Amino acid sequence: MVPTLLLAALLATPAAAATPATSSPTGSDSAAVSVAAPPVLGLLRPAPQRAAVYRPRHLLLQTGGGVGMLSVGGGLSFAHRHLDFDGLLGYVPARHAGTALTIASLKLKYAPWELPLGGSGLALTPLAVGVYGSYTFGVRNVGEDGQYPDDYYWWSRTMRVGPVLGSSLSYALPDAASGRARRLTAYYELATNDLYAISYYQNRRALSLRDIATLALGLKLEF
Amino acid sequence: MFSSFSSAFLRTALIGALATGLSACELVEYSPNDHRAPADQKDLTAKNLARLAAAPLPPGDTLRFVFSGDSQRFYDDAQDLVKSVNQQPGIQFMLVSGDISDFGLGREMRWVDNELRQLKVPYLTVIGNHDHVANGRDAYQEIFGPLNYSFVFGDTKFVLIDTNSREYNFNGRVPDVPWLQGQLADLGGARRSVVISHVPPQDGDFDPTLRDAYAGTLRETPSLVFEMNGHRHDYGVTQPFNDGVTYVNSYAFEKRRYILVTVWGDKQFRLKQINF
């Protein structure tokens, strides 16, 4: 019941993922750099800033969600860690799909709230919404040149896109030597994909949201 | 008092956690091409054949079954079809002439089974071209069973064969004509035969190099009542090769019609269209 409600909320508000809260880089950092650096070096200022923004902030380990029996990856964080951009590489052994599959996926996930739970070092992220896209390598029958007339099948057999929705619980670890906060987070995500979604949309009597939902369980190490 | 409350609470919590865990496990999908299924949704062909064998048709009795095809992405229609078929008296089973799924995904095949398992009679399927898409062939074999198979029911041998040649890029081996010839050469005690496949032999998706051999095999089978197909989504009773062999095409589920087939005597039959 709860997953159904969550998925219903997700499908009702797919636009939420695309409108993260605006935020600005911390003003104190740039001020410090401009004061400390001579004017000529000031021209180079954006470079180190960009490098910092595009440095991976977390590692991921996940099962399910339609992107692998086991997936590993990492990601970038923006907007004070409210917005994550993740890349995952997943594997499905042949005994579960007929051929061994390798699945590359990208995911953009926005979590507006984080609630500290007392002084326990635990923090709850009650809701995260996002979108993902995946590409599957190793599919048995994707069609060879000339096998099918044009547009014989209108959908991609290898690329999937879909919404995700989830929650997570984080635990603060001792800070890194650099002084950055480190955390271990356990998360789940409910998701679906384009083909399941269209099946549901056209058959809302016979299919339920539960029928089209997938579940991912994962760990995220922030550093 | 406290301990009995606590153990009852613990038991309830454990059972609850287990149930939640089990249902969660089913949702942990590795890929849409992942074909894992609960035990009761595996080997459905064998399970339905066992149900059919449990209610045998005495020799000489009239054969009556429902013929449909292309369930594809028509789950709401499937619900209504089941309601209608369940009101038909005296039918023995239902045949679905392929394209069980639309995208070749295991979950779609299980959605169709969720509806068709509500039938009062067993149902049997043959693989369609959509069931071959991506890793669908593997999913079909896991959830339903063999791509080519046959069974004898009453006086009739049913031969179900994969004719989706385009899905094998016309490799010259699909349909397996020698297998078909072997099946029709030995009727296992039956007096008549029916061949069911998805793509009809006159279709562009059927291997043109095997068309003559396939149609010729049927022409030379005196026990054959007719050949049955899907793929075209519409009803048709034709003799495309003008050789006396009748080909019957099924409605797709979306057409909200199916065929009630009655066969008696040597090769006499009646086809009745039912709206639902």
Short mmCIF file of N, CA and C in Angstrom, two decimals, chain B residues 123-230:
data_model
loop_
_atom_site.label_atom_id
_atom_site.label_comp_id
_atom_site.label_asym_id
_atom_site.label_seq_id
_atom_site.Cartn_x
_atom_site.Cartn_y
_atom_site.Cartn_z
N TYR B 123 -5.66 -22.61 -20.79
CA TYR B 123 -5.37 -21.93 -22.05
C TYR B 123 -3.97 -22.30 -22.51
N LEU B 124 -3.79 -22.31 -23.83
CA LEU B 124 -2.50 -22.68 -24.41
C LEU B 124 -2.09 -21.61 -25.41
N THR B 125 -0.78 -21.44 -25.54
CA THR B 125 -0.26 -20.35 -26.37
C THR B 125 0.78 -20.88 -27.35
N VAL B 126 1.01 -20.10 -28.42
CA VAL B 126 2.16 -20.33 -29.29
C VAL B 126 2.91 -18.99 -29.34
N ILE B 127 4.22 -19.03 -29.55
CA ILE B 127 5.00 -17.79 -29.50
C ILE B 127 4.75 -16.93 -30.73
N GLY B 128 4.66 -15.60 -30.50
CA GLY B 128 4.48 -14.64 -31.59
C GLY B 128 5.73 -13.79 -31.78
N ASN B 129 5.76 -13.00 -32.85
CA ASN B 129 6.96 -12.22 -33.12
C ASN B 129 7.26 -11.22 -32.00
N HIS B 130 6.23 -10.62 -31.41
CA HIS B 130 6.48 -9.67 -30.32
C HIS B 130 7.09 -10.37 -29.09
N ASP B 131 6.79 -11.64 -28.93
CA ASP B 131 7.36 -12.39 -27.80
C ASP B 131 8.83 -12.70 -28.01
N HIS B 132 9.34 -12.44 -29.20
CA HIS B 132 10.76 -12.67 -29.52
C HIS B 132 11.62 -11.42 -29.33
N VAL B 133 10.96 -10.27 -29.13
CA VAL B 133 11.69 -9.01 -29.08
C VAL B 133 12.63 -8.99 -27.86
N ALA B 134 13.79 -8.38 -28.06
CA ALA B 134 14.82 -8.28 -26.99
C ALA B 134 15.12 -9.68 -26.46
N ASN B 135 14.88 -9.92 -25.16
CA ASN B 135 15.12 -11.27 -24.62
C ASN B 135 13.80 -12.00 -24.38
N GLY B 136 12.79 -11.64 -25.17
CA GLY B 136 11.47 -12.23 -25.00
C GLY B 136 11.42 -13.73 -25.21
N ARG B 137 12.24 -14.23 -26.16
CA ARG B 137 12.25 -15.67 -26.42
C ARG B 137 12.61 -16.42 -25.14
N ASP B 138 13.58 -15.90 -24.41
CA ASP B 138 13.98 -16.52 -23.14
C ASP B 138 12.86 -16.41 -22.11
N ALA B 139 12.21 -15.24 -22.09
CA ALA B 139 11.11 -15.04 -21.13
C ALA B 139 9.95 -15.99 -21.44
N TYR B 140 9.62 -16.13 -22.74
CA TYR B 140 8.52 -17.02 -23.13
C TYR B 140 8.83 -18.45 -22.69
N GLN B 141 10.08 -18.88 -22.92
CA GLN B 141 10.43 -20.26 -22.56
C GLN B 141 10.37 -20.46 -21.04
N GLU B 142 10.75 -19.45 -20.29
CA GLU B 142 10.73 -19.56 -18.83
C GLU B 142 9.28 -19.56 -18.32
N ILE B 143 8.47 -18.66 -18.84
CA ILE B 143 7.13 -18.46 -18.29
C ILE B 143 6.12 -19.43 -18.92
N PHE B 144 6.20 -19.65 -20.23
CA PHE B 144 5.27 -20.58 -20.88
C PHE B 144 5.91 -21.94 -21.13
N GLY B 145 6.92 -22.00 -21.97
CA GLY B 145 7.54 -23.30 -22.23
C GLY B 145 8.12 -23.38 -23.62
N PRO B 146 8.10 -24.59 -24.23
CA PRO B 146 8.75 -24.79 -25.53
C PRO B 146 8.15 -23.93 -26.64
N LEU B 147 8.99 -23.63 -27.64
CA LEU B 147 8.54 -22.83 -28.78
C LEU B 147 7.76 -23.69 -29.78
N ASN B 148 8.13 -24.96 -29.88
CA ASN B 148 7.40 -25.94 -30.70
C ASN B 148 6.93 -27.05 -29.77
N TYR B 149 5.65 -27.37 -29.80
CA TYR B 149 5.17 -28.49 -28.98
C TYR B 149 3.85 -29.00 -29.55
N SER B 150 3.43 -30.13 -29.05
CA SER B 150 2.16 -30.69 -29.53
C SER B 150 1.49 -31.43 -28.39
N PHE B 151 0.18 -31.64 -28.56
CA PHE B 151 -0.55 -32.44 -27.58
C PHE B 151 -1.75 -33.08 -28.27
N VAL B 152 -2.19 -34.19 -27.70
CA VAL B 152 -3.37 -34.86 -28.23
C VAL B 152 -4.50 -34.65 -27.23
N PHE B 153 -5.65 -34.21 -27.74
CA PHE B 153 -6.83 -34.02 -26.89
C PHE B 153 -8.01 -34.65 -27.62
N GLY B 154 -8.60 -35.67 -26.99
CA GLY B 154 -9.69 -36.38 -27.66
C GLY B 154 -9.19 -37.00 -28.96
N ASP B 155 -9.88 -36.70 -30.05
CA ASP B 155 -9.52 -37.28 -31.34
C ASP B 155 -8.55 -36.40 -32.13
N THR B 156 -8.05 -35.31 -31.53
CA THR B 156 -7.30 -34.33 -32.30
C THR B 156 -5.89 -34.14 -31.77
N LYS B 157 -4.93 -34.10 -32.71
CA LYS B 157 -3.57 -33.72 -32.32
C LYS B 157 -3.36 -32.26 -32.69
N PHE B 158 -2.95 -31.47 -31.70
CA PHE B 158 -2.65 -30.05 -31.91
C PHE B 158 -1.13 -29.89 -32.00
N VAL B 159 -0.68 -29.24 -33.08
CA VAL B 159 0.75 -29.00 -33.26
C VAL B 159 0.96 -27.49 -33.26
N LEU B 160 1.76 -26.99 -32.31
CA LEU B 160 2.00 -25.55 -32.18
C LEU B 160 3.44 -25.26 -32.54
N ILE B 161 3.65 -24.36 -33.49
CA ILE B 161 4.98 -24.18 -34.06
C ILE B 161 5.33 -22.71 -34.25
N ASP B 162 6.58 -22.41 -33.97
CA ASP B 162 7.15 -21.06 -34.08
C ASP B 162 7.38 -20.74 -35.56
N THR B 163 6.60 -19.80 -36.12
CA THR B 163 6.79 -19.42 -37.52
C THR B 163 7.26 -17.96 -37.65
N ASN B 164 7.88 -17.44 -36.59
CA ASN B 164 8.28 -16.03 -36.59
C ASN B 164 9.65 -15.86 -37.24
N SER B 165 9.72 -16.19 -38.53
CA SER B 165 11.01 -16.27 -39.22
C SER B 165 11.80 -14.97 -39.15
N ARG B 166 11.11 -13.82 -39.26
CA ARG B 166 11.83 -12.56 -39.28
C ARG B 166 12.63 -12.33 -38.00
N GLU B 167 12.13 -12.85 -36.88
CA GLU B 167 12.83 -12.66 -35.61
C GLU B 167 14.16 -13.41 -35.57
N TYR B 168 14.34 -14.37 -36.48
CA TYR B 168 15.62 -15.08 -36.60
C TYR B 168 16.38 -14.57 -37.82
N ASN B 169 15.93 -13.41 -38.34
CA ASN B 169 16.49 -12.82 -39.55
C ASN B 169 16.54 -13.83 -40.70
N PHE B 170 15.45 -14.58 -40.84
CA PHE B 170 15.29 -15.53 -41.96
C PHE B 170 16.51 -16.45 -42.10
N ASN B 171 16.79 -17.17 -41.02
CA ASN B 171 17.98 -18.03 -41.02
C ASN B 171 17.75 -19.37 -41.72
N GLY B 172 16.54 -19.58 -42.26
CA GLY B 172 16.28 -20.80 -43.01
C GLY B 172 15.93 -22.00 -42.14
N ARG B 173 15.84 -21.80 -40.82
CA ARG B 173 15.54 -22.93 -39.93
C ARG B 173 14.23 -22.74 -39.15
N VAL B 174 13.59 -21.59 -39.34
CA VAL B 174 12.33 -21.31 -38.64
C VAL B 174 11.28 -20.88 -39.66
N PRO B 175 10.16 -21.62 -39.75
CA PRO B 175 9.74 -22.75 -38.92
C PRO B 175 10.55 -24.03 -39.20
N ASP B 176 10.54 -24.90 -38.20
CA ASP B 176 11.26 -26.18 -38.30
C ASP B 176 10.35 -27.18 -39.04
N VAL B 177 10.45 -27.17 -40.36
CA VAL B 177 9.54 -27.99 -41.18
C VAL B 177 9.75 -29.50 -40.93
N PRO B 178 11.00 -29.99 -40.85
CA PRO B 178 11.16 -31.42 -40.55
C PRO B 178 10.47 -31.83 -39.24
N TRP B 179 10.54 -30.96 -38.22
CA TRP B 179 9.85 -31.26 -36.95
C TRP B 179 8.35 -31.34 -37.18
N LEU B 180 7.82 -30.39 -37.96
CA LEU B 180 6.38 -30.38 -38.26
C LEU B 180 5.98 -31.67 -38.98
N GLN B 181 6.81 -32.08 -39.96
CA GLN B 181 6.51 -33.31 -40.71
C GLN B 181 6.48 -34.51 -39.78
N GLY B 182 7.43 -34.56 -38.86
CA GLY B 182 7.48 -35.66 -37.88
C GLY B 182 6.23 -35.69 -37.01
N GLN B 183 5.81 -34.51 -36.58
CA GLN B 183 4.62 -34.41 -35.72
C GLN B 183 3.36 -34.86 -36.45
N LEU B 184 3.26 -34.51 -37.72
CA LEU B 184 2.05 -34.83 -38.47
C LEU B 184 2.08 -36.27 -38.99
N ALA B 185 3.27 -36.87 -39.04
CA ALA B 185 3.37 -38.26 -39.51
C ALA B 185 2.87 -39.23 -38.44
N ASP B 186 2.96 -38.83 -37.18
CA ASP B 186 2.52 -39.72 -36.09
C ASP B 186 1.53 -38.95 -35.22
N LEU B 187 0.27 -39.29 -35.35
CA LEU B 187 -0.75 -38.52 -34.63
C LEU B 187 -1.00 -39.05 -33.21
N GLY B 188 -0.25 -40.00 -32.79
CA GLY B 188 -0.35 -40.49 -31.40
C GLY B 188 -1.75 -40.98 -31.06
N GLY B 189 -2.41 -41.63 -32.02
CA GLY B 189 -3.73 -42.20 -31.75
C GLY B 189 -4.89 -41.29 -32.14
N ALA B 190 -4.59 -40.01 -32.47
CA ALA B 190 -5.66 -39.09 -32.87
C ALA B 190 -6.05 -39.36 -34.32
N ARG B 191 -7.26 -38.92 -34.71
CA ARG B 191 -7.69 -39.14 -36.09
C ARG B 191 -7.58 -37.88 -36.95
N ARG B 192 -7.47 -36.72 -36.30
CA ARG B 192 -7.34 -35.48 -37.07
C ARG B 192 -6.27 -34.60 -36.43
N SER B 193 -5.85 -33.59 -37.21
CA SER B 193 -4.79 -32.71 -36.71
C SER B 193 -5.15 -31.25 -36.95
N VAL B 194 -4.60 -30.39 -36.09
CA VAL B 194 -4.75 -28.94 -36.22
C VAL B 194 -3.36 -28.34 -35.99
N VAL B 195 -2.92 -27.45 -36.90
CA VAL B 195 -1.63 -26.79 -36.72
C VAL B 195 -1.89 -25.33 -36.35
N ILE B 196 -1.18 -24.84 -35.34
CA ILE B 196 -1.35 -23.45 -34.88
C ILE B 196 0.01 -22.76 -34.88
N SER B 197 0.07 -21.59 -35.50
CA SER B 197 1.29 -20.79 -35.47
C SER B 197 0.89 -19.33 -35.48
N HIS B 198 1.85 -18.45 -35.22
CA HIS B 198 1.52 -17.02 -35.17
C HIS B 198 1.48 -16.39 -36.57
N VAL B 199 2.63 -16.38 -37.24
CA VAL B 199 2.70 -15.73 -38.56
C VAL B 199 2.18 -16.70 -39.62
N PRO B 200 1.16 -16.30 -40.40
CA PRO B 200 0.66 -17.18 -41.45
C PRO B 200 1.68 -17.33 -42.58
N PRO B 201 1.70 -18.48 -43.27
CA PRO B 201 2.75 -18.71 -44.27
C PRO B 201 2.70 -17.75 -45.45
N GLN B 202 1.56 -17.14 -45.74
CA GLN B 202 1.49 -16.21 -46.87
C GLN B 202 1.97 -14.81 -46.49
N ASP B 203 2.40 -14.63 -45.21
CA ASP B 203 2.79 -13.30 -44.72
C ASP B 203 4.27 -13.01 -45.02
N GLY B 204 4.59 -11.73 -45.15
CA GLY B 204 5.96 -11.31 -45.42
C GLY B 204 6.93 -11.59 -44.29
N ASP B 205 6.42 -11.87 -43.10
CA ASP B 205 7.30 -12.18 -41.96
C ASP B 205 7.62 -13.67 -41.87
N PHE B 206 7.08 -14.45 -42.80
CA PHE B 206 7.33 -15.90 -42.87
C PHE B 206 8.47 -16.12 -43.86
N ASP B 207 9.40 -16.98 -43.52
CA ASP B 207 10.58 -17.22 -44.38
C ASP B 207 10.13 -17.68 -45.77
N PRO B 208 10.38 -16.86 -46.81
CA PRO B 208 9.89 -17.24 -48.15
C PRO B 208 10.53 -18.53 -48.68
N THR B 209 11.73 -18.86 -48.16
CA THR B 209 12.38 -20.08 -48.65
C THR B 209 11.75 -21.34 -48.05
N LEU B 210 10.94 -21.16 -47.00
CA LEU B 210 10.30 -22.32 -46.35
C LEU B 210 8.80 -22.39 -46.62
N ARG B 211 8.29 -21.39 -47.33
CA ARG B 211 6.84 -21.29 -47.54
C ARG B 211 6.29 -22.53 -48.26
N ASP B 212 6.94 -22.91 -49.34
CA ASP B 212 6.44 -24.04 -50.13
C ASP B 212 6.50 -25.34 -49.33
N ALA B 213 7.62 -25.51 -48.61
CA ALA B 213 7.77 -26.75 -47.83
C ALA B 213 6.72 -26.83 -46.73
N TYR B 214 6.44 -25.66 -46.10
CA TYR B 214 5.47 -25.63 -45.01
C TYR B 214 4.04 -25.88 -45.54
N ALA B 215 3.68 -25.09 -46.57
CA ALA B 215 2.33 -25.24 -47.13
C ALA B 215 2.17 -26.64 -47.74
N GLY B 216 3.23 -27.14 -48.36
CA GLY B 216 3.19 -28.47 -48.97
C GLY B 216 2.97 -29.55 -47.92
N THR B 217 3.64 -29.40 -46.77
CA THR B 217 3.47 -30.37 -45.68
C THR B 217 2.01 -30.43 -45.24
N LEU B 218 1.39 -29.25 -45.12
CA LEU B 218 -0.01 -29.22 -44.69
C LEU B 218 -0.93 -29.82 -45.78
N ARG B 219 -0.61 -29.51 -47.04
CA ARG B 219 -1.41 -30.02 -48.16
C ARG B 219 -1.40 -31.54 -48.18
N GLU B 220 -0.26 -32.11 -47.81
CA GLU B 220 -0.11 -33.57 -47.88
C GLU B 220 -0.51 -34.27 -46.59
N THR B 221 -1.19 -33.52 -45.69
CA THR B 221 -1.64 -34.12 -44.43
C THR B 221 -3.16 -34.27 -44.47
N PRO B 222 -3.65 -35.45 -44.85
CA PRO B 222 -5.11 -35.61 -45.00
C PRO B 222 -5.86 -35.43 -43.69
N SER B 223 -5.20 -35.63 -42.56
CA SER B 223 -5.90 -35.51 -41.28
C SER B 223 -6.10 -34.06 -40.85
N LEU B 224 -5.48 -33.11 -41.58
CA LEU B 224 -5.50 -31.71 -41.13
C LEU B 224 -6.89 -31.08 -41.28
N VAL B 225 -7.40 -30.55 -40.17
CA VAL B 225 -8.70 -29.85 -40.22
C VAL B 225 -8.48 -28.45 -40.80
N PHE B 226 -7.55 -27.70 -40.18
CA PHE B 226 -7.17 -26.38 -40.68
C PHE B 226 -5.89 -25.95 -40.00
N GLU B 227 -5.31 -24.87 -40.51
CA GLU B 227 -4.15 -24.23 -39.88
C GLU B 227 -4.66 -22.95 -39.26
N MET B 228 -4.17 -22.59 -38.05
CA MET B 228 -4.68 -21.41 -37.35
C MET B 228 -3.55 -20.44 -37.08
N ASN B 229 -3.81 -19.13 -37.31
CA ASN B 229 -2.79 -18.10 -37.13
C ASN B 229 -3.32 -16.90 -36.35
N GLY B 230 -2.38 -16.04 -35.99
CA GLY B 230 -2.71 -14.73 -35.43
C GLY B 230 -2.06 -13.67 -36.29
#
